[in-house]
Amino acid sequence: MLLDYFPVFLMAGVVTLVGLFILKISSLLRPANPYPAKRQPYECGVDPVGDASVGQVKIHYFVIAIVFIIFDVETLYLFPWAVVLTDIGLFGYIEMFVFIFLLLVGFIYAWATGALEWQI
């Protein structure tokens, strides 16, 4: 049984060895001349202002992105369901509407809590 997985283990070992080899060669060939300007954080060509580790990040952007991904995944489930609707019958039809209802409840909750409000 374990012999069936030998090619997978062999490939994982070879990939690991090649990766380590490339890292070692690149560490030997890279130039070693760090200077202060090279160690500064890069901000799209603009000189950095303040300390990068202290800056505050607005989390609201990420909440909007997560809500978008959730409803985008819903769309990914709706298209295959529509294709096989005649094959799955009434049970599949009802199950999909339960799924859509649960997503609708989540959407109403996000709307009611103000997660969709964009504040500047």
CSV table of C-alpha atoms in Angstrom, one decimal:
chain,number,residue,atom,x,y,z
A,1,MET,CA,0.0,0.0,0.0
A,2,LEU,CA,2.8,2.5,0.9
A,3,LEU,CA,4.6,1.5,-2.3
A,4,ASP,CA,1.7,3.0,-4.3
A,5,TYR,CA,2.6,6.4,-2.9
A,6,PHE,CA,6.3,6.1,-3.7
A,7,PRO,CA,6.2,8.3,-6.8
A,8,VAL,CA,4.5,11.1,-4.7
A,9,PHE,CA,7.1,10.9,-2.0
A,10,LEU,CA,9.9,10.8,-4.6
A,11,MET,CA,8.5,13.9,-6.4
A,12,ALA,CA,8.1,15.7,-3.0
A,13,GLY,CA,11.7,14.9,-2.1
A,14,VAL,CA,13.1,15.9,-5.5
A,15,VAL,CA,11.2,19.2,-5.4
A,16,THR,CA,12.4,19.9,-1.8
A,17,LEU,CA,16.0,19.2,-2.8
A,18,VAL,CA,15.8,21.3,-5.9
A,19,GLY,CA,14.3,24.2,-3.9
A,20,LEU,CA,17.0,24.0,-1.2
A,21,PHE,CA,19.7,23.8,-3.9
A,22,ILE,CA,18.4,26.9,-5.7
A,23,LEU,CA,18.2,28.8,-2.4
A,24,LYS,CA,21.8,27.8,-1.5
A,25,ILE,CA,23.2,28.8,-4.9
A,26,SER,CA,21.3,32.1,-4.9
A,27,SER,CA,22.6,32.9,-1.4
A,28,LEU,CA,26.2,32.3,-2.7
A,29,LEU,CA,25.8,34.4,-5.9
A,30,ARG,CA,23.8,37.4,-4.6
A,31,PRO,CA,25.5,40.7,-4.0
A,32,ALA,CA,26.0,41.4,-0.3
A,33,ASN,CA,26.0,45.2,-0.2
A,34,PRO,CA,23.0,46.2,2.0
A,35,TYR,CA,22.8,50.0,2.5
A,36,PRO,CA,20.2,52.0,4.4
A,37,ALA,CA,18.1,53.0,1.3
A,38,LYS,CA,17.8,49.4,0.3
A,39,ARG,CA,16.4,48.4,3.7
A,40,GLN,CA,13.6,51.0,3.6
A,41,PRO,CA,10.0,49.9,2.9
A,42,TYR,CA,8.9,50.6,-0.7
A,43,GLU,CA,5.7,52.5,-1.0
A,44,CYS,CA,5.0,52.7,-4.8
A,45,GLY,CA,7.9,55.2,-5.4
A,46,VAL,CA,6.8,57.5,-2.6
A,47,ASP,CA,9.1,58.2,0.3
A,48,PRO,CA,7.8,56.4,3.4
A,49,VAL,CA,6.2,58.5,6.0
A,50,GLY,CA,6.4,57.4,9.6
A,51,ASP,CA,6.9,53.9,11.0
A,52,ALA,CA,5.4,51.1,8.9
A,53,SER,CA,4.8,48.8,11.9
A,54,VAL,CA,2.6,51.4,13.8
A,55,GLY,CA,0.3,52.5,11.0
A,56,GLN,CA,-3.4,51.7,11.4
A,57,VAL,CA,-5.2,49.7,8.8
A,58,LYS,CA,-9.0,50.1,8.3
A,59,ILE,CA,-10.5,46.7,8.6
A,60,HIS,CA,-13.7,47.7,6.8
A,61,TYR,CA,-12.1,47.2,3.4
A,62,PHE,CA,-11.4,43.6,4.3
A,63,VAL,CA,-15.0,43.0,5.6
A,64,ILE,CA,-16.3,44.2,2.3
A,65,ALA,CA,-13.9,41.9,0.4
A,66,ILE,CA,-15.0,38.9,2.5
A,67,VAL,CA,-18.7,39.6,2.0
A,68,PHE,CA,-18.0,39.9,-1.8
A,69,ILE,CA,-16.2,36.6,-1.8
A,70,ILE,CA,-19.1,34.9,0.0
A,71,PHE,CA,-21.6,36.1,-2.5
A,72,ASP,CA,-19.3,35.3,-5.4
A,73,VAL,CA,-19.0,31.7,-4.2
A,74,GLU,CA,-22.8,31.6,-4.2
A,75,THR,CA,-22.8,32.4,-7.8
A,76,LEU,CA,-20.3,29.6,-8.4
A,77,TYR,CA,-22.8,27.2,-6.9
A,78,LEU,CA,-25.8,28.6,-8.8
A,79,PHE,CA,-24.5,28.0,-12.4
A,80,PRO,CA,-23.8,24.2,-12.1
A,81,TRP,CA,-27.1,23.8,-10.2
A,82,ALA,CA,-29.0,25.5,-13.1
A,83,VAL,CA,-27.3,23.1,-15.6
A,84,VAL,CA,-28.3,19.9,-13.8
A,85,LEU,CA,-31.7,21.1,-12.4
A,86,THR,CA,-33.6,18.6,-14.5
A,87,ASP,CA,-31.5,15.7,-13.3
A,88,ILE,CA,-31.6,16.4,-9.6
A,89,GLY,CA,-35.4,16.9,-9.4
A,90,LEU,CA,-37.4,18.5,-6.7
A,91,PHE,CA,-35.0,17.6,-3.9
A,92,GLY,CA,-32.1,19.6,-5.5
A,93,TYR,CA,-34.5,22.4,-6.2
A,94,ILE,CA,-35.6,22.7,-2.6
A,95,GLU,CA,-32.0,22.3,-1.3
A,96,MET,CA,-30.8,25.2,-3.4
A,97,PHE,CA,-33.5,27.4,-2.2
A,98,VAL,CA,-32.5,26.5,1.4
A,99,PHE,CA,-28.9,27.5,0.5
A,100,ILE,CA,-30.1,30.8,-1.1
A,101,PHE,CA,-32.3,31.5,2.0
A,102,LEU,CA,-29.3,31.0,4.3
A,103,LEU,CA,-27.2,33.4,2.2
A,104,LEU,CA,-30.1,35.9,2.2
A,105,VAL,CA,-30.2,35.8,6.0
A,106,GLY,CA,-26.4,36.4,6.0
A,107,PHE,CA,-26.9,39.3,3.6
A,108,ILE,CA,-29.6,40.9,5.7
A,109,TYR,CA,-27.5,40.5,8.8
A,110,ALA,CA,-24.5,42.2,7.1
A,111,TRP,CA,-26.8,45.0,6.0
A,112,ALA,CA,-28.4,45.4,9.4
A,113,THR,CA,-25.1,45.6,11.2
A,114,GLY,CA,-23.7,48.2,8.8
A,115,ALA,CA,-21.0,46.0,7.3
A,116,LEU,CA,-21.9,47.2,3.8
A,117,GLU,CA,-21.7,50.9,4.7
A,118,TRP,CA,-18.7,52.6,3.2
A,119,GLN,CA,-17.2,55.1,5.6
A,120,ILE,CA,-14.4,57.4,4.7
